[in-house]
Amino acid sequence: MTALADDIWGGTNCNQSPSPVCEVSAGTRPDHSTSHGHNNTSGNDASGDEGFGCRYVPVDGQPPEGQQKESGGWYMVLCSPDGKDPDSHGPVWIPAGAQRPATLSPEQVAQIARKRLQMPRPTISASPGGTQLVNLPTWLWLSDGWTPVSATASVPGVSVTAVAKPVSVTWSMGDGGSTTCSTSGTPYTADRDPKSTSPDCGYTYRTSSAGQPADAFSVTATVNWTVTWSGAGQAGTFPNMTTSAVVALRVAESQGIAAG
């Protein structure tokens, strides 16, 4: 048979035993323009299933066992014209008058929310200002890029929020050394002893940057983020994400600091 729903046509071949299983072919009418694909991120939220390109297409089939006396119908959920994408599924039985379930699972909506996360770019700061000195502590901190962020995606019946939180920052110091800090670092202030070390994030250079490109070390700060999601009574995690920034630091031989 051929089923029509809005701008989608579908050809189905269903087997009733032991439960309905259908081969589906689908496409769009040539005189209409329809956007497909559930990863539509043009806005901060979606007001309906069509925002993700998924919709119900009716197919032939007998009521499931025990529900022969109830009216309703079988439907395929199509999220692409050919129904071969991983989000298309079915058939599902929906009793007459019942509200259709969300076309996407919480996990699928969570993937959309994750893609909407706007990760802040780290801003590197170091002290002493200007040129660093060999054998004297360098304080390291991020003046930006250490704030948790979140994003939400929804379809009717399912709303999911993804949250990214910074957990560590790894500093590659350009001289072959590195250090990892569990905080964004403490800003250096003028009232500090220049020989003091940072309480939570610092490094001490043992060689100067003379002879390096532009006579400076290329320093990279890479922030590691954990990403979790929750919604529709479920929760989960995604693989960690990273953001990074690079700055050039000149390191000179220390001439010593007079006491007193």
mmCIF file of C-alpha atoms in Angstrom, residues 72-246:
data_model
loop_
_atom_site.group_PDB
_atom_site.id
_atom_site.type_symbol
_atom_site.label_atom_id
_atom_site.label_comp_id
_atom_site.label_asym_id
_atom_site.label_seq_id
_atom_site.Cartn_x
_atom_site.Cartn_y
_atom_site.Cartn_z
ATOM 1 C CA GLY A 72 -6.314 2.446 16.436
ATOM 2 C CA GLY A 73 -3.515 2.055 13.947
ATOM 3 C CA TRP A 74 0.079 1.082 13.276
ATOM 4 C CA TYR A 75 2.575 3.830 12.526
ATOM 5 C CA MET A 76 6.164 4.086 11.426
ATOM 6 C CA VAL A 77 8.258 6.956 12.783
ATOM 7 C CA LEU A 78 10.289 8.350 9.889
ATOM 8 C CA CYS A 79 13.121 10.786 10.492
ATOM 9 C CA SER A 80 14.455 10.794 6.923
ATOM 10 C CA PRO A 81 12.863 10.363 3.477
ATOM 11 C CA ASP A 82 13.976 6.732 3.112
ATOM 12 C CA GLY A 83 13.500 5.717 6.754
ATOM 13 C CA LYS A 84 16.986 4.190 6.868
ATOM 14 C CA ASP A 85 18.490 6.597 9.377
ATOM 15 C CA PRO A 86 19.098 5.289 12.927
ATOM 16 C CA ASP A 87 16.291 7.375 14.445
ATOM 17 C CA SER A 88 13.497 5.955 12.273
ATOM 18 C CA HIS A 89 11.670 3.096 13.976
ATOM 19 C CA GLY A 90 8.428 1.209 14.311
ATOM 20 C CA PRO A 91 5.857 0.023 13.727
ATOM 21 C CA VAL A 92 4.133 1.241 16.888
ATOM 22 C CA TRP A 93 0.461 0.722 17.762
ATOM 23 C CA ILE A 94 -1.407 3.855 18.829
ATOM 24 C CA PRO A 95 -5.010 3.464 20.083
ATOM 25 C CA ALA A 96 -7.553 5.821 18.549
ATOM 26 C CA GLY A 97 -7.690 9.098 20.432
ATOM 27 C CA ALA A 98 -4.452 8.439 22.322
ATOM 28 C CA GLN A 99 -1.688 11.007 22.354
ATOM 29 C CA ARG A 100 1.174 10.005 20.117
ATOM 30 C CA PRO A 101 4.440 9.372 21.972
ATOM 31 C CA ALA A 102 7.399 11.633 21.298
ATOM 32 C CA THR A 103 9.080 10.670 18.046
ATOM 33 C CA LEU A 104 12.532 10.858 19.662
ATOM 34 C CA SER A 105 13.789 9.137 22.790
ATOM 35 C CA PRO A 106 15.321 11.125 25.678
ATOM 36 C CA GLU A 107 18.770 9.928 24.567
ATOM 37 C CA GLN A 108 18.195 11.247 21.056
ATOM 38 C CA VAL A 109 16.964 14.609 22.312
ATOM 39 C CA ALA A 110 19.989 14.713 24.648
ATOM 40 C CA GLN A 111 22.277 14.433 21.619
ATOM 41 C CA ILE A 112 20.617 17.514 20.160
ATOM 42 C CA ALA A 113 21.023 19.404 23.441
ATOM 43 C CA ARG A 114 24.715 18.474 23.575
ATOM 44 C CA LYS A 115 25.289 19.916 20.099
ATOM 45 C CA ARG A 116 23.749 23.192 21.281
ATOM 46 C CA LEU A 117 26.277 23.670 24.079
ATOM 47 C CA GLN A 118 28.191 26.911 23.536
ATOM 48 C CA MET A 119 31.565 26.210 25.128
ATOM 49 C CA PRO A 120 33.462 29.348 26.247
ATOM 50 C CA ARG A 121 36.974 29.840 24.910
ATOM 51 C CA PRO A 122 39.650 29.942 27.638
ATOM 52 C CA THR A 123 41.538 33.182 28.219
ATOM 53 C CA ILE A 124 45.087 32.597 29.515
ATOM 54 C CA SER A 125 46.698 34.813 32.135
ATOM 55 C CA ALA A 126 50.136 34.511 33.739
ATOM 56 C CA SER A 127 52.286 36.469 36.181
ATOM 57 C CA PRO A 128 54.693 38.114 36.485
ATOM 58 C CA GLY A 129 53.278 40.202 33.677
ATOM 59 C CA GLY A 130 55.217 40.401 30.458
ATOM 60 C CA THR A 131 58.383 38.304 30.519
ATOM 61 C CA GLN A 132 58.592 35.290 32.823
ATOM 62 C CA LEU A 133 61.792 34.531 34.696
ATOM 63 C CA VAL A 134 63.814 31.333 34.902
ATOM 64 C CA ASN A 135 63.704 29.663 38.343
ATOM 65 C CA LEU A 136 60.982 31.997 39.621
ATOM 66 C CA PRO A 137 57.383 30.745 39.971
ATOM 67 C CA THR A 138 54.955 31.567 37.195
ATOM 68 C CA TRP A 139 51.336 31.860 38.297
ATOM 69 C CA LEU A 140 48.823 30.466 35.808
ATOM 70 C CA TRP A 141 45.083 31.099 35.659
ATOM 71 C CA LEU A 142 42.135 31.416 33.300
ATOM 72 C CA SER A 143 40.360 34.761 33.360
ATOM 73 C CA ASP A 144 37.564 33.268 31.237
ATOM 74 C CA GLY A 145 36.428 29.841 30.043
ATOM 75 C CA TRP A 146 35.735 28.141 33.383
ATOM 76 C CA THR A 147 31.979 28.635 33.736
ATOM 77 C CA PRO A 148 29.506 25.707 33.484
ATOM 78 C CA VAL A 149 27.165 25.939 30.506
ATOM 79 C CA SER A 150 23.886 24.241 29.634
ATOM 80 C CA ALA A 151 21.543 23.816 26.679
ATOM 81 C CA THR A 152 18.035 22.380 26.329
ATOM 82 C CA ALA A 153 16.240 20.612 23.484
ATOM 83 C CA SER A 154 12.680 19.327 23.438
ATOM 84 C CA VAL A 155 9.974 17.650 21.427
ATOM 85 C CA PRO A 156 6.398 17.187 22.649
ATOM 86 C CA GLY A 157 6.589 15.012 25.758
ATOM 87 C CA VAL A 158 10.395 15.078 26.089
ATOM 88 C CA SER A 159 12.612 17.923 27.311
ATOM 89 C CA VAL A 160 16.290 17.299 28.014
ATOM 90 C CA THR A 161 19.033 19.564 29.350
ATOM 91 C CA ALA A 162 22.741 18.949 28.771
ATOM 92 C CA VAL A 163 25.239 20.476 31.226
ATOM 93 C CA ALA A 164 29.000 20.868 30.696
ATOM 94 C CA LYS A 165 31.242 21.514 33.715
ATOM 95 C CA PRO A 166 35.000 22.220 33.711
ATOM 96 C CA VAL A 167 36.940 19.771 35.878
ATOM 97 C CA SER A 168 40.614 20.327 35.040
ATOM 98 C CA VAL A 169 42.978 22.298 32.836
ATOM 99 C CA THR A 170 46.223 20.922 31.441
ATOM 100 C CA TRP A 171 48.952 23.426 30.693
ATOM 101 C CA SER A 172 51.541 22.523 28.064
ATOM 102 C CA MET A 173 54.283 25.010 28.811
ATOM 103 C CA GLY A 174 56.243 24.909 25.547
ATOM 104 C CA ASP A 175 59.540 23.793 27.083
ATOM 105 C CA GLY A 176 58.534 20.114 27.141
ATOM 106 C CA GLY A 177 56.956 20.343 30.591
ATOM 107 C CA SER A 178 53.300 20.437 31.637
ATOM 108 C CA THR A 179 51.092 20.726 34.671
ATOM 109 C CA THR A 180 47.443 19.863 35.350
ATOM 110 C CA CYS A 181 45.274 21.927 37.687
ATOM 111 C CA SER A 182 41.853 21.097 39.123
ATOM 112 C CA THR A 183 40.857 24.773 39.312
ATOM 113 C CA SER A 184 41.013 27.752 36.977
ATOM 114 C CA GLY A 185 43.945 29.087 39.011
ATOM 115 C CA THR A 186 44.394 32.016 41.372
ATOM 116 C CA PRO A 187 45.082 35.471 39.876
ATOM 117 C CA TYR A 188 48.357 37.061 40.941
ATOM 118 C CA THR A 189 48.062 40.368 42.807
ATOM 119 C CA ALA A 190 50.633 43.091 43.380
ATOM 120 C CA ASP A 191 50.766 42.485 47.130
ATOM 121 C CA ARG A 192 52.126 38.952 46.613
ATOM 122 C CA ASP A 193 55.751 38.026 47.224
ATOM 123 C CA PRO A 194 57.229 37.600 43.706
ATOM 124 C CA LYS A 195 59.039 34.479 44.959
ATOM 125 C CA SER A 196 55.820 32.848 46.161
ATOM 126 C CA THR A 197 54.172 29.991 44.310
ATOM 127 C CA SER A 198 50.541 29.875 43.249
ATOM 128 C CA PRO A 199 48.349 28.064 45.783
ATOM 129 C CA ASP A 200 46.677 25.954 43.105
ATOM 130 C CA CYS A 201 48.134 26.371 39.601
ATOM 131 C CA GLY A 202 51.675 27.342 38.672
ATOM 132 C CA TYR A 203 54.901 26.346 36.951
ATOM 133 C CA THR A 204 58.595 27.139 37.190
ATOM 134 C CA TYR A 205 60.678 27.451 34.045
ATOM 135 C CA ARG A 206 64.242 26.127 34.181
ATOM 136 C CA THR A 207 65.387 27.383 30.784
ATOM 137 C CA SER A 208 64.872 30.588 28.852
ATOM 138 C CA SER A 209 62.895 30.835 25.639
ATOM 139 C CA ALA A 210 65.817 32.362 23.738
ATOM 140 C CA GLY A 211 66.186 30.676 20.376
ATOM 141 C CA GLN A 212 62.536 29.671 20.177
ATOM 142 C CA PRO A 213 60.310 31.156 17.434
ATOM 143 C CA ALA A 214 59.875 34.824 18.384
ATOM 144 C CA ASP A 215 62.029 33.957 21.448
ATOM 145 C CA ALA A 216 58.913 32.732 23.230
ATOM 146 C CA PHE A 217 57.427 29.432 24.377
ATOM 147 C CA SER A 218 54.045 28.453 22.920
ATOM 148 C CA VAL A 219 51.799 27.688 25.904
ATOM 149 C CA THR A 220 48.548 25.760 25.469
ATOM 150 C CA ALA A 221 45.799 25.516 28.100
ATOM 151 C CA THR A 222 43.336 22.662 27.502
ATOM 152 C CA VAL A 223 40.184 22.612 29.629
ATOM 153 C CA ASN A 224 38.548 19.232 30.221
ATOM 154 C CA TRP A 225 34.731 19.257 30.568
ATOM 155 C CA THR A 226 32.370 16.574 31.835
ATOM 156 C CA VAL A 227 29.012 16.523 30.029
ATOM 157 C CA THR A 228 25.834 15.117 31.573
ATOM 158 C CA TRP A 229 22.179 15.200 30.585
ATOM 159 C CA SER A 230 18.846 14.744 32.312
ATOM 160 C CA GLY A 231 15.183 14.893 31.387
ATOM 161 C CA ALA A 232 11.998 12.841 30.968
ATOM 162 C CA GLY A 233 12.891 10.896 34.112
ATOM 163 C CA GLN A 234 16.238 9.750 32.702
ATOM 164 C CA ALA A 235 19.869 10.857 32.926
ATOM 165 C CA GLY A 236 23.199 9.987 31.370
ATOM 166 C CA THR A 237 26.679 11.145 30.420
ATOM 167 C CA PHE A 238 28.503 11.984 27.204
ATOM 168 C CA PRO A 239 32.217 11.636 26.452
ATOM 169 C CA ASN A 240 34.218 14.505 27.884
ATOM 170 C CA MET A 241 34.770 17.603 25.770
ATOM 171 C CA THR A 242 37.742 19.967 25.631
ATOM 172 C CA THR A 243 38.408 23.608 24.814
ATOM 173 C CA SER A 244 41.834 25.179 24.422
ATOM 174 C CA ALA A 245 43.744 28.382 23.884
ATOM 175 C CA VAL A 246 47.358 29.238 23.020
#
